[in-house]
mmCIF file of C-alpha atoms in Angstrom:
data_model
loop_
_atom_site.group_PDB
_atom_site.id
_atom_site.type_symbol
_atom_site.label_atom_id
_atom_site.label_comp_id
_atom_site.label_asym_id
_atom_site.label_seq_id
_atom_site.Cartn_x
_atom_site.Cartn_y
_atom_site.Cartn_z
ATOM 1 C CA MET Q 14 84.902 89.460 115.977
ATOM 2 C CA PHE Q 15 83.752 89.253 112.516
ATOM 3 C CA GLY Q 16 84.268 91.521 109.733
ATOM 4 C CA VAL Q 17 83.184 92.305 106.023
ATOM 5 C CA TYR Q 18 86.074 93.121 103.824
ATOM 6 C CA VAL Q 19 84.543 94.836 100.430
ATOM 7 C CA HIS Q 20 86.772 95.025 97.304
ATOM 8 C CA VAL Q 21 87.006 98.027 95.058
ATOM 9 C CA PRO Q 22 89.538 97.488 92.315
ATOM 10 C CA PHE Q 23 89.161 101.016 90.276
ATOM 11 C CA CYS Q 24 91.911 103.452 90.263
ATOM 12 C CA LEU Q 25 93.179 106.655 88.632
ATOM 13 C CA THR Q 26 96.356 105.843 87.656
ATOM 14 C CA ARG Q 27 98.334 102.501 88.591
ATOM 15 C CA CYS Q 28 101.099 103.559 91.324
ATOM 16 C CA HIS Q 29 104.595 101.926 90.626
ATOM 17 C CA TYR Q 30 105.054 100.127 93.799
ATOM 18 C CA CYS Q 31 101.258 98.449 93.729
ATOM 19 C CA ASP Q 32 100.505 94.934 92.740
ATOM 20 C CA PHE Q 33 97.199 94.811 94.507
ATOM 21 C CA VAL Q 34 94.242 93.765 92.320
ATOM 22 C CA THR Q 35 93.682 96.941 90.747
ATOM 23 C CA TYR Q 36 92.576 98.564 87.196
ATOM 24 C CA THR Q 37 92.689 102.019 85.408
ATOM 25 C CA GLY Q 38 89.741 103.086 83.539
ATOM 26 C CA MET Q 39 86.506 101.005 83.686
ATOM 27 C CA GLU Q 40 84.460 103.717 84.351
ATOM 28 C CA GLY Q 41 81.339 102.112 82.612
ATOM 29 C CA LEU Q 42 81.829 99.114 84.751
ATOM 30 C CA ARG Q 43 81.512 100.660 88.054
ATOM 31 C CA ARG Q 44 77.840 101.054 88.795
ATOM 32 C CA PRO Q 45 77.259 97.642 87.855
ATOM 33 C CA TYR Q 46 80.085 96.226 89.721
ATOM 34 C CA ALA Q 47 78.531 98.406 93.085
ATOM 35 C CA ALA Q 48 75.152 96.615 92.380
ATOM 36 C CA ALA Q 49 77.296 93.007 91.927
ATOM 37 C CA LEU Q 50 78.825 93.761 95.393
ATOM 38 C CA ALA Q 51 75.498 94.069 96.932
ATOM 39 C CA ALA Q 52 74.226 90.799 95.029
ATOM 40 C CA GLU Q 53 77.468 88.958 96.214
ATOM 41 C CA ALA Q 54 76.654 89.941 99.639
ATOM 42 C CA GLU Q 55 73.450 88.059 99.439
ATOM 43 C CA LEU Q 56 75.283 85.001 97.858
ATOM 44 C CA ALA Q 57 77.985 85.011 100.726
ATOM 45 C CA VAL Q 58 75.562 85.460 103.594
ATOM 46 C CA ALA Q 59 73.373 82.667 102.571
ATOM 47 C CA ALA Q 60 76.493 80.210 102.226
ATOM 48 C CA LEU Q 61 76.828 80.973 106.092
ATOM 49 C CA GLY Q 62 74.046 78.860 107.220
ATOM 50 C CA PRO Q 63 71.656 79.825 109.932
ATOM 51 C CA GLU Q 64 73.847 80.763 112.279
ATOM 52 C CA ARG Q 65 75.159 84.097 111.305
ATOM 53 C CA PRO Q 66 77.841 86.246 113.150
ATOM 54 C CA GLU Q 67 77.298 89.420 114.199
ATOM 55 C CA VAL Q 68 79.446 91.969 112.370
ATOM 56 C CA THR Q 69 82.193 94.170 114.256
ATOM 57 C CA SER Q 70 83.474 95.750 110.962
ATOM 58 C CA VAL Q 71 83.395 96.762 107.463
ATOM 59 C CA PHE Q 72 86.452 97.623 105.310
ATOM 60 C CA VAL Q 73 86.240 98.807 101.917
ATOM 61 C CA GLY Q 74 89.616 98.752 100.387
ATOM 62 C CA GLY Q 75 91.186 99.071 96.991
ATOM 63 C CA GLY Q 76 91.988 100.515 94.490
ATOM 64 C CA THR Q 77 90.096 103.681 95.473
ATOM 65 C CA PRO Q 78 86.516 102.920 96.877
ATOM 66 C CA THR Q 79 85.828 106.759 96.459
ATOM 67 C CA LEU Q 80 85.702 106.439 92.667
ATOM 68 C CA LEU Q 81 82.211 104.771 93.108
ATOM 69 C CA PRO Q 82 79.675 107.043 93.282
ATOM 70 C CA PRO Q 83 78.693 107.782 96.958
ATOM 71 C CA ALA Q 84 74.891 106.994 96.881
ATOM 72 C CA ASP Q 85 76.165 103.163 95.010
ATOM 73 C CA LEU Q 86 78.701 102.832 97.996
ATOM 74 C CA ALA Q 87 75.799 103.536 100.617
ATOM 75 C CA ARG Q 88 73.710 101.128 98.670
ATOM 76 C CA VAL Q 89 76.221 98.342 99.327
ATOM 77 C CA LEU Q 90 76.659 99.222 103.207
ATOM 78 C CA GLU Q 91 73.070 99.320 103.602
ATOM 79 C CA ARG Q 92 72.827 95.711 101.948
ATOM 80 C CA LEU Q 93 75.250 94.395 104.089
ATOM 81 C CA ARG Q 94 73.505 96.152 107.383
ATOM 82 C CA GLY Q 95 70.229 94.100 106.123
ATOM 83 C CA LEU Q 96 71.692 90.809 105.460
ATOM 84 C CA LEU Q 97 74.115 90.750 108.909
ATOM 85 C CA ALA Q 98 73.433 92.191 112.224
ATOM 86 C CA HIS Q 99 76.033 94.927 113.094
ATOM 87 C CA ARG Q 100 77.299 95.182 116.664
ATOM 88 C CA PRO Q 101 76.277 98.610 117.815
ATOM 89 C CA GLY Q 102 79.280 100.877 117.207
ATOM 90 C CA ALA Q 103 80.262 98.830 114.343
ATOM 91 C CA GLU Q 104 83.609 100.206 112.507
ATOM 92 C CA VAL Q 105 83.035 100.952 109.099
ATOM 93 C CA THR Q 106 86.006 101.848 107.136
ATOM 94 C CA VAL Q 107 86.332 103.209 103.652
ATOM 95 C CA GLU Q 108 90.045 103.882 102.255
ATOM 96 C CA ALA Q 109 90.315 106.928 100.164
ATOM 97 C CA ASN Q 110 93.143 108.501 97.861
ATOM 98 C CA PRO Q 111 93.445 112.112 98.574
ATOM 99 C CA GLU Q 112 92.655 113.263 95.027
ATOM 100 C CA THR Q 113 89.186 111.717 95.119
ATOM 101 C CA VAL Q 114 87.617 113.468 98.055
ATOM 102 C CA ASP Q 115 85.794 116.557 98.038
ATOM 103 C CA ARG Q 116 82.978 118.069 99.991
ATOM 104 C CA ALA Q 117 80.050 115.992 97.928
ATOM 105 C CA VAL Q 118 82.363 112.628 98.510
ATOM 106 C CA ALA Q 119 82.818 113.342 102.138
ATOM 107 C CA GLU Q 120 79.213 114.202 102.870
ATOM 108 C CA GLY Q 121 78.204 111.091 100.958
ATOM 109 C CA LEU Q 122 80.888 108.785 102.945
ATOM 110 C CA ALA Q 123 78.979 110.238 106.283
ATOM 111 C CA ALA Q 124 75.493 109.616 105.253
ATOM 112 C CA ALA Q 125 76.304 106.307 104.312
ATOM 113 C CA GLY Q 126 77.343 105.565 108.041
ATOM 114 C CA VAL Q 127 81.085 105.403 107.203
ATOM 115 C CA THR Q 128 82.631 105.723 110.762
ATOM 116 C CA ARG Q 129 86.509 106.054 109.601
ATOM 117 C CA VAL Q 130 88.671 106.984 106.432
ATOM 118 C CA SER Q 131 92.004 105.422 106.165
ATOM 119 C CA MET Q 132 93.849 107.812 103.043
ATOM 120 C CA GLY Q 133 96.850 106.968 101.110
ATOM 121 C CA ALA Q 134 98.900 110.172 101.677
ATOM 122 C CA GLN Q 135 102.110 107.835 101.530
ATOM 123 C CA SER Q 136 104.316 110.962 101.419
ATOM 124 C CA PHE Q 137 104.175 114.745 101.807
ATOM 125 C CA ASP Q 138 107.472 115.346 99.528
ATOM 126 C CA ASP Q 139 105.956 115.870 96.303
ATOM 127 C CA ARG Q 140 109.422 114.358 94.470
ATOM 128 C CA VAL Q 141 108.522 111.419 96.387
ATOM 129 C CA LEU Q 142 104.943 111.381 95.224
ATOM 130 C CA GLY Q 143 105.912 111.546 91.736
ATOM 131 C CA ALA Q 144 108.774 108.750 92.151
ATOM 132 C CA LEU Q 145 105.707 106.462 93.647
ATOM 133 C CA GLY Q 146 103.326 106.950 90.568
ATOM 134 C CA ARG Q 147 100.729 108.776 92.892
ATOM 135 C CA PRO Q 148 97.979 111.208 91.409
ATOM 136 C CA HIS Q 149 98.024 113.772 93.949
ATOM 137 C CA ASP Q 150 100.652 116.395 95.514
ATOM 138 C CA ALA Q 151 101.741 116.846 99.188
ATOM 139 C CA ARG Q 152 98.703 119.499 99.269
ATOM 140 C CA GLN Q 153 95.725 117.465 98.674
ATOM 141 C CA PRO Q 154 95.826 115.251 101.885
ATOM 142 C CA GLY Q 155 95.261 118.594 103.934
ATOM 143 C CA ARG Q 156 92.016 119.198 101.852
ATOM 144 C CA ALA Q 157 90.790 116.101 101.949
ATOM 145 C CA VAL Q 158 91.148 115.698 105.886
ATOM 146 C CA ALA Q 159 89.524 119.186 106.164
ATOM 147 C CA ALA Q 160 86.710 118.173 104.048
ATOM 148 C CA LEU Q 161 86.252 114.501 105.979
ATOM 149 C CA ARG Q 162 86.238 116.585 109.515
ATOM 150 C CA ALA Q 163 83.520 119.033 108.065
ATOM 151 C CA ALA Q 164 81.374 116.114 107.142
ATOM 152 C CA GLY Q 165 81.618 114.639 110.695
ATOM 153 C CA ILE Q 166 83.686 111.751 109.869
ATOM 154 C CA GLY Q 167 85.338 110.860 113.565
ATOM 155 C CA THR Q 168 88.326 108.843 112.911
ATOM 156 C CA LEU Q 169 90.790 109.173 110.301
ATOM 157 C CA ASN Q 170 93.881 106.849 109.228
ATOM 158 C CA LEU Q 171 96.925 108.184 107.182
ATOM 159 C CA ASP Q 172 98.980 105.707 105.623
ATOM 160 C CA LEU Q 173 102.596 106.257 104.883
ATOM 161 C CA ILE Q 174 105.574 104.451 103.039
ATOM 162 C CA PHE Q 175 109.261 105.027 103.901
ATOM 163 C CA GLY Q 176 112.031 103.819 102.026
ATOM 164 C CA CYS Q 177 111.261 105.486 98.718
ATOM 165 C CA PRO Q 178 113.207 106.787 95.849
ATOM 166 C CA HIS Q 179 114.177 110.527 96.586
ATOM 167 C CA GLU Q 180 113.490 110.241 100.082
ATOM 168 C CA ASP Q 181 115.775 111.104 102.676
ATOM 169 C CA ALA Q 182 116.048 111.237 106.341
ATOM 170 C CA ALA Q 183 114.819 114.896 106.377
ATOM 171 C CA SER Q 184 112.065 114.289 103.611
ATOM 172 C CA TRP Q 185 110.731 111.126 105.621
ATOM 173 C CA ALA Q 186 110.913 113.714 109.307
ATOM 174 C CA ALA Q 187 109.088 116.307 107.332
ATOM 175 C CA THR Q 188 106.204 113.506 106.137
ATOM 176 C CA LEU Q 189 105.716 112.392 109.699
ATOM 177 C CA ALA Q 190 105.618 116.052 110.963
ATOM 178 C CA ALA Q 191 102.920 116.846 108.161
ATOM 179 C CA ALA Q 192 100.937 113.593 108.906
ATOM 180 C CA VAL Q 193 100.989 114.744 112.912
ATOM 181 C CA ALA Q 194 99.974 117.954 112.135
ATOM 182 C CA LEU Q 195 96.618 116.837 110.183
ATOM 183 C CA GLY Q 196 95.621 115.302 113.642
ATOM 184 C CA PRO Q 197 94.622 111.696 112.377
ATOM 185 C CA GLU Q 198 93.655 109.259 115.175
ATOM 186 C CA HIS Q 199 95.426 106.542 113.652
ATOM 187 C CA LEU Q 200 98.793 106.382 111.267
ATOM 188 C CA SER Q 201 100.170 103.287 109.476
ATOM 189 C CA ALA Q 202 103.919 103.266 107.997
ATOM 190 C CA TYR Q 203 105.203 100.586 105.662
ATOM 191 C CA ALA Q 204 108.519 100.339 104.187
ATOM 192 C CA LEU Q 205 108.442 100.017 100.543
ATOM 193 C CA THR Q 206 108.543 96.460 99.243
ATOM 194 C CA VAL Q 207 109.427 95.949 95.804
ATOM 195 C CA GLU Q 208 107.106 93.392 94.101
ATOM 196 C CA PRO Q 209 108.335 91.743 90.842
ATOM 197 C CA ALA Q 210 105.026 92.642 88.872
ATOM 198 C CA THR Q 211 105.311 96.268 89.352
ATOM 199 C CA LYS Q 212 107.291 99.303 87.780
ATOM 200 C CA PHE Q 213 109.451 99.366 90.495
ATOM 201 C CA GLY Q 214 109.660 95.367 90.295
ATOM 202 C CA ARG Q 215 110.929 95.572 86.494
ATOM 203 C CA LEU Q 216 113.356 98.971 87.440
ATOM 204 C CA VAL Q 217 115.016 96.819 89.851
ATOM 205 C CA ALA Q 218 115.302 93.719 87.778
ATOM 206 C CA SER Q 219 117.058 95.661 84.983
ATOM 207 C CA GLY Q 220 119.445 97.415 87.074
ATOM 208 C CA ARG Q 221 117.977 100.871 87.110
ATOM 209 C CA MET Q 222 116.783 101.053 90.471
ATOM 210 C CA GLU Q 223 118.384 100.371 93.693
ATOM 211 C CA PRO Q 224 115.722 98.742 96.525
ATOM 212 C CA PRO Q 225 116.209 100.382 99.767
ATOM 213 C CA GLY Q 226 118.381 98.671 101.983
ATOM 214 C CA GLU Q 227 117.585 97.028 105.351
ATOM 215 C CA ASP Q 228 119.799 99.812 107.074
ATOM 216 C CA LEU Q 229 118.151 102.482 105.851
ATOM 217 C CA LEU Q 230 114.850 100.886 106.561
ATOM 218 C CA ALA Q 231 115.419 100.152 110.262
ATOM 219 C CA ASP Q 232 116.634 103.744 110.503
ATOM 220 C CA ARG Q 233 113.479 105.170 109.124
ATOM 221 C CA TYR Q 234 111.210 102.853 111.136
ATOM 222 C CA GLU Q 235 113.254 104.038 114.399
ATOM 223 C CA THR Q 236 112.312 107.763 113.140
ATOM 224 C CA ALA Q 237 108.582 106.891 112.914
ATOM 225 C CA CYS Q 238 108.621 105.091 116.440
ATOM 226 C CA ALA Q 239 110.167 107.896 118.226
ATOM 227 C CA THR Q 240 108.205 110.733 116.663
ATOM 228 C CA LEU Q 241 104.933 109.288 116.881
ATOM 229 C CA ALA Q 242 105.671 108.309 120.397
ATOM 230 C CA GLY Q 243 106.849 111.911 121.099
ATOM 231 C CA HIS Q 244 102.999 113.202 119.813
ATOM 232 C CA GLY Q 245 101.257 110.641 121.690
ATOM 233 C CA TYR Q 246 100.459 107.849 119.338
ATOM 234 C CA ARG Q 247 100.813 104.402 120.721
ATOM 235 C CA HIS Q 248 102.686 101.654 118.779
ATOM 236 C CA TYR Q 249 100.183 98.760 119.053
ATOM 237 C CA GLU Q 250 100.937 96.849 115.884
ATOM 238 C CA VAL Q 251 104.283 96.380 113.567
ATOM 239 C CA SER Q 252 103.029 98.972 111.227
ATOM 240 C CA ASN Q 253 100.283 100.664 113.094
ATOM 241 C CA TRP Q 254 100.007 103.438 115.611
ATOM 242 C CA ALA Q 255 96.815 104.910 117.211
ATOM 243 C CA SER Q 256 96.363 107.957 119.574
ATOM 244 C CA ASP Q 257 96.618 107.421 123.137
ATOM 245 C CA ASP Q 258 93.418 108.896 124.572
ATOM 246 C CA GLY Q 259 93.723 106.775 127.707
ATOM 247 C CA ARG Q 260 91.093 104.132 126.388
ATOM 248 C CA VAL Q 261 91.974 100.722 125.846
ATOM 249 C CA ARG Q 262 90.579 97.686 124.589
ATOM 250 C CA ASP Q 263 90.861 94.313 126.602
ATOM 251 C CA GLY Q 264 93.551 91.902 125.792
ATOM 252 C CA PRO Q 265 95.887 88.957 126.801
ATOM 253 C CA GLY Q 266 98.996 91.137 127.707
ATOM 254 C CA THR Q 267 99.335 95.156 127.220
ATOM 255 C CA PRO Q 268 96.158 96.605 126.595
ATOM 256 C CA LEU Q 269 95.747 97.993 123.136
ATOM 257 C CA PRO Q 270 94.542 101.530 122.391
ATOM 258 C CA GLU Q 271 90.937 102.087 121.538
ATOM 259 C CA LEU Q 272 91.353 103.686 118.722
ATOM 260 C CA ALA Q 273 93.208 100.408 117.294
ATOM 261 C CA SER Q 274 91.855 99.211 113.730
ATOM 262 C CA ARG Q 275 89.166 96.808 114.716
ATOM 263 C CA HIS Q 276 88.739 95.378 111.342
ATOM 264 C CA ASN Q 277 92.810 94.456 111.139
ATOM 265 C CA LEU Q 278 92.482 93.275 114.543
ATOM 266 C CA THR Q 279 90.129 90.697 113.106
ATOM 267 C CA TYR Q 280 93.028 89.809 111.125
ATOM 268 C CA TRP Q 281 95.778 89.797 113.799
ATOM 269 C CA ARG Q 282 93.284 87.140 115.819
ATOM 270 C CA ARG Q 283 92.693 85.189 112.936
ATOM 271 C CA GLY Q 284 89.092 85.863 113.414
ATOM 272 C CA GLY Q 285 86.382 85.170 110.614
ATOM 273 C CA TYR Q 286 85.502 87.773 107.667
ATOM 274 C CA LEU Q 287 83.980 87.684 104.329
ATOM 275 C CA GLY Q 288 85.483 88.910 101.321
ATOM 276 C CA LEU Q 289 83.411 90.225 98.411
ATOM 277 C CA GLY Q 290 84.727 91.585 95.259
ATOM 278 C CA ALA Q 291 87.114 90.668 92.449
ATOM 279 C CA GLY Q 292 90.353 89.330 93.970
ATOM 280 C CA ALA Q 293 89.199 89.500 97.449
ATOM 281 C CA HIS Q 294 89.743 86.969 100.224
ATOM 282 C CA GLU Q 295 87.714 85.678 103.106
ATOM 283 C CA PHE Q 296 88.166 83.300 106.102
ATOM 284 C CA THR Q 297 84.977 81.431 107.535
ATOM 285 C CA GLY Q 298 84.555 78.039 109.054
ATOM 286 C CA GLY Q 299 88.465 77.568 108.854
ATOM 287 C CA THR Q 300 89.061 77.675 105.176
ATOM 288 C CA ARG Q 301 90.479 80.603 103.351
ATOM 289 C CA ARG Q 302 88.586 81.741 100.002
ATOM 290 C CA TRP Q 303 89.752 83.986 97.010
ATOM 291 C CA ASN Q 304 87.648 85.382 94.219
ATOM 292 C CA VAL Q 305 88.759 85.441 90.397
ATOM 293 C CA ALA Q 306 90.615 88.583 89.765
ATOM 294 C CA GLY Q 307 89.215 89.882 86.495
ATOM 295 C CA VAL Q 308 86.149 92.335 86.898
ATOM 296 C CA PRO Q 309 84.286 91.161 83.920
ATOM 297 C CA GLU Q 310 84.638 87.234 85.393
ATOM 298 C CA TYR Q 311 83.435 88.685 88.601
ATOM 299 C CA LEU Q 312 80.417 90.421 87.147
ATOM 300 C CA ALA Q 313 79.655 87.282 84.754
ATOM 301 C CA ALA Q 314 79.984 84.775 87.872
ATOM 302 C CA VAL Q 315 77.499 87.094 90.087
ATOM 303 C CA THR Q 316 74.953 87.946 87.516
ATOM 304 C CA ALA Q 317 74.846 83.626 86.951
ATOM 305 C CA GLY Q 318 74.077 83.736 90.713
ATOM 306 C CA ARG Q 319 76.892 82.086 91.902
ATOM 307 C CA ARG Q 320 79.518 83.106 93.993
ATOM 308 C CA PRO Q 321 83.198 84.010 91.943
ATOM 309 C CA THR Q 322 85.234 81.732 93.905
ATOM 310 C CA ALA Q 323 88.697 81.186 92.538
ATOM 311 C CA GLY Q 324 89.786 78.914 94.911
ATOM 312 C CA GLU Q 325 89.914 77.913 98.708
ATOM 313 C CA GLU Q 326 92.468 76.157 101.161
ATOM 314 C CA ARG Q 327 92.271 74.518 104.606
ATOM 315 C CA LEU Q 328 95.349 74.973 106.756
ATOM 316 C CA SER Q 329 96.557 72.058 108.490
ATOM 317 C CA ALA Q 330 96.642 72.164 112.701
ATOM 318 C CA GLY Q 331 100.530 72.768 112.404
ATOM 319 C CA GLU Q 332 100.104 75.438 109.646
ATOM 320 C CA ALA Q 333 97.252 76.837 111.885
ATOM 321 C CA ALA Q 334 99.289 77.264 114.455
ATOM 322 C CA PHE Q 335 102.106 78.961 113.240
ATOM 323 C CA GLU Q 336 100.151 81.402 111.151
ATOM 324 C CA LEU Q 337 98.538 82.344 114.869
ATOM 325 C CA LEU Q 338 101.787 82.664 116.208
ATOM 326 C CA ALA Q 339 103.079 85.099 113.672
ATOM 327 C CA LEU Q 340 99.563 87.238 113.582
ATOM 328 C CA ARG Q 341 99.464 87.510 117.409
ATOM 329 C CA LEU Q 342 102.692 88.699 117.569
ATOM 330 C CA ARG Q 343 102.172 91.530 115.524
ATOM 331 C CA THR Q 344 100.322 93.253 118.000
ATOM 332 C CA ALA Q 345 101.878 94.727 121.314
ATOM 333 C CA ASP Q 346 99.771 92.497 123.404
ATOM 334 C CA GLY Q 347 101.407 89.537 122.032
ATOM 335 C CA LEU Q 348 100.606 86.019 123.855
ATOM 336 C CA ASP Q 349 100.190 85.207 127.452
ATOM 337 C CA ALA Q 350 102.139 82.383 128.791
ATOM 338 C CA GLY Q 351 99.355 80.005 128.308
ATOM 339 C CA GLU Q 352 98.522 80.600 124.798
ATOM 340 C CA ALA Q 353 102.156 80.801 123.939
ATOM 341 C CA ARG Q 354 102.609 77.005 125.318
ATOM 342 C CA ARG Q 355 99.366 75.977 123.653
ATOM 343 C CA LEU Q 356 101.166 77.128 120.171
ATOM 344 C CA GLY Q 357 103.945 74.974 121.082
ATOM 345 C CA VAL Q 358 106.428 77.581 122.060
ATOM 346 C CA ASP Q 359 107.997 77.878 126.023
ATOM 347 C CA PRO Q 360 107.998 81.240 127.339
ATOM 348 C CA ALA Q 361 110.902 80.101 129.602
ATOM 349 C CA GLY Q 362 112.581 78.322 126.817
ATOM 350 C CA PRO Q 363 115.979 78.672 125.832
ATOM 351 C CA ASP Q 364 115.168 80.380 122.356
ATOM 352 C CA VAL Q 365 112.685 82.898 124.093
ATOM 353 C CA ALA Q 366 115.749 83.592 126.773
ATOM 354 C CA VAL Q 367 118.025 84.628 123.741
ATOM 355 C CA LEU Q 368 115.318 86.787 122.042
ATOM 356 C CA ARG Q 369 114.972 88.326 125.183
ATOM 357 C CA ALA Q 370 118.876 89.180 125.486
ATOM 358 C CA ALA Q 371 118.958 90.474 122.166
ATOM 359 C CA GLY Q 372 115.922 93.154 123.239
ATOM 360 C CA LEU Q 373 113.702 91.706 120.620
ATOM 361 C CA LEU Q 374 111.137 90.180 123.196
ATOM 362 C CA ALA Q 375 109.558 92.249 126.092
ATOM 363 C CA PRO Q 376 110.166 91.264 129.747
ATOM 364 C CA GLY Q 377 107.083 89.263 131.309
ATOM 365 C CA PRO Q 378 105.469 86.051 131.643
ATOM 366 C CA GLY Q 379 104.227 86.138 128.150
ATOM 367 C CA ILE Q 380 105.577 86.804 124.725
ATOM 368 C CA ALA Q 381 105.457 90.093 122.793
ATOM 369 C CA LEU Q 382 107.810 91.976 120.623
ATOM 370 C CA THR Q 383 109.845 95.182 121.412
ATOM 371 C CA GLU Q 384 109.778 97.701 119.068
ATOM 372 C CA ARG Q 385 112.970 96.406 117.593
ATOM 373 C CA GLY Q 386 111.215 92.875 117.536
ATOM 374 C CA MET Q 387 108.604 94.205 115.636
ATOM 375 C CA PHE Q 388 110.945 95.737 112.916
ATOM 376 C CA LEU Q 389 112.257 92.150 112.768
ATOM 377 C CA HIS Q 390 108.695 90.469 113.254
ATOM 378 C CA GLY Q 391 109.650 87.642 110.554
ATOM 379 C CA GLU Q 392 112.990 86.524 111.951
ATOM 380 C CA VAL Q 393 111.503 86.297 115.622
ATOM 381 C CA VAL Q 394 108.430 84.195 114.497
ATOM 382 C CA THR Q 395 111.014 81.865 112.650
ATOM 383 C CA ARG Q 396 112.940 81.420 115.559
ATOM 384 C CA LEU Q 397 110.214 80.830 117.958
ATOM 385 C CA ALA Q 398 108.137 78.323 115.640
ATOM 386 C CA PRO Q 399 108.002 74.805 116.945
#
C-alpha cells in the first residue's frame, strides 16, 4: 500500500477545537496554492528515485479542500496520475464541509475522479454546532449528501465528534440516528480533545469551560458502538465504522470490511505515503518528513524549485516497533501470534492474560482489542510495550 496525502489549509472559519494547519481568508492565494501542489508533486516524485510505488489511495484533507475551485483540484489529481501509476480502483478521497458542497462542486469532484468524500458533519444538533464554531447548521449535511449522490459519488464518510459542549445523551443519540439516516458507507466518531492552542484550550485554561470527563466519553463511545452495530456498521478501527456489505479485505486476523478507508489503513499498517502542501507529513523509506506550515513560505519554496521541508526524523528500531504495535492494534484484525512476537509481545504472556481477563483483548491466538479495549487503546499499548 502507498498513499498520497494532499493538504489544503483554507477554511471559512476557525472551529473552536481545531489545532490543524488551517487559515481563514487567503482567497487570493488559493489558486496559486493549487498550482504549487502540482509543482511540489513533481519534486516529491523525483525524490523517490526510479523505483516508484503504485498508488493505492489519495487523500485530500484540510482545512476545507472544497474551497478550491473544482477545476484546480482536478488538475492536481490529474498531475498525480501522470506522475505515479495508480492501482486500478485506487481510492481518491476529498474532505468537505457541508456548507461548501453544492451541485457544481459535487459534479466537479466526480469529474475529477474523486471516488470518496469525507464530510465533517460533527453533530446534527444546532446548539452543539454553534458551540463548536461550525459555520453550517444541522440540515446542510443532508443537502450536501444529496448533491454528492446525484453527482455519482459512490462512497461517503461522515465525521462526528462526541463529548461536546451542549451535548447530552439524547443529543448524541439523535446525531447518530441522523447520520445513519443519510446512508453513508462509512462513519468516524471522535472524542472531543481540548488542545492548548485552540479557543476551547484557552477557555479550559481560564476555568470558563470544563473538558469532557472520561466516564462521559466512555458512555458516548458505548452508545456509538451499539447504535452503529445495530444499523449494520462494522467497528473495524478505534474511531471508524464501515458498512458491512459482506465483502472483506484480507488481513492477519478478523477480516476488515471492504469499505474501510484504504488511505487510513496505509497509516495503520505503517505504509509509505507522500505528503504535499503546507504542514503536510510524509513517510517514505523509513523517514518521516514534514513541510513548513505557512502558506507564503510554502509557495516561496516551491516557486524556487525546492521541496518545502521543515524537518525530518528516523525512528530507532525500538521506536519503530512500538509505533507499529500502537498502529496495528488500532484495527480490529490486530496482530497474529507471529507478528506479536516479532514486536516483542508474547501472546501467551502474563500481561496479555491480564488484559484478556479484563475484557480488553479478544480471545484467540493473536492479539486484538475488544471494543472496550479500543476505547482504552493507549493504556493497553503501554501495558503491552516491551
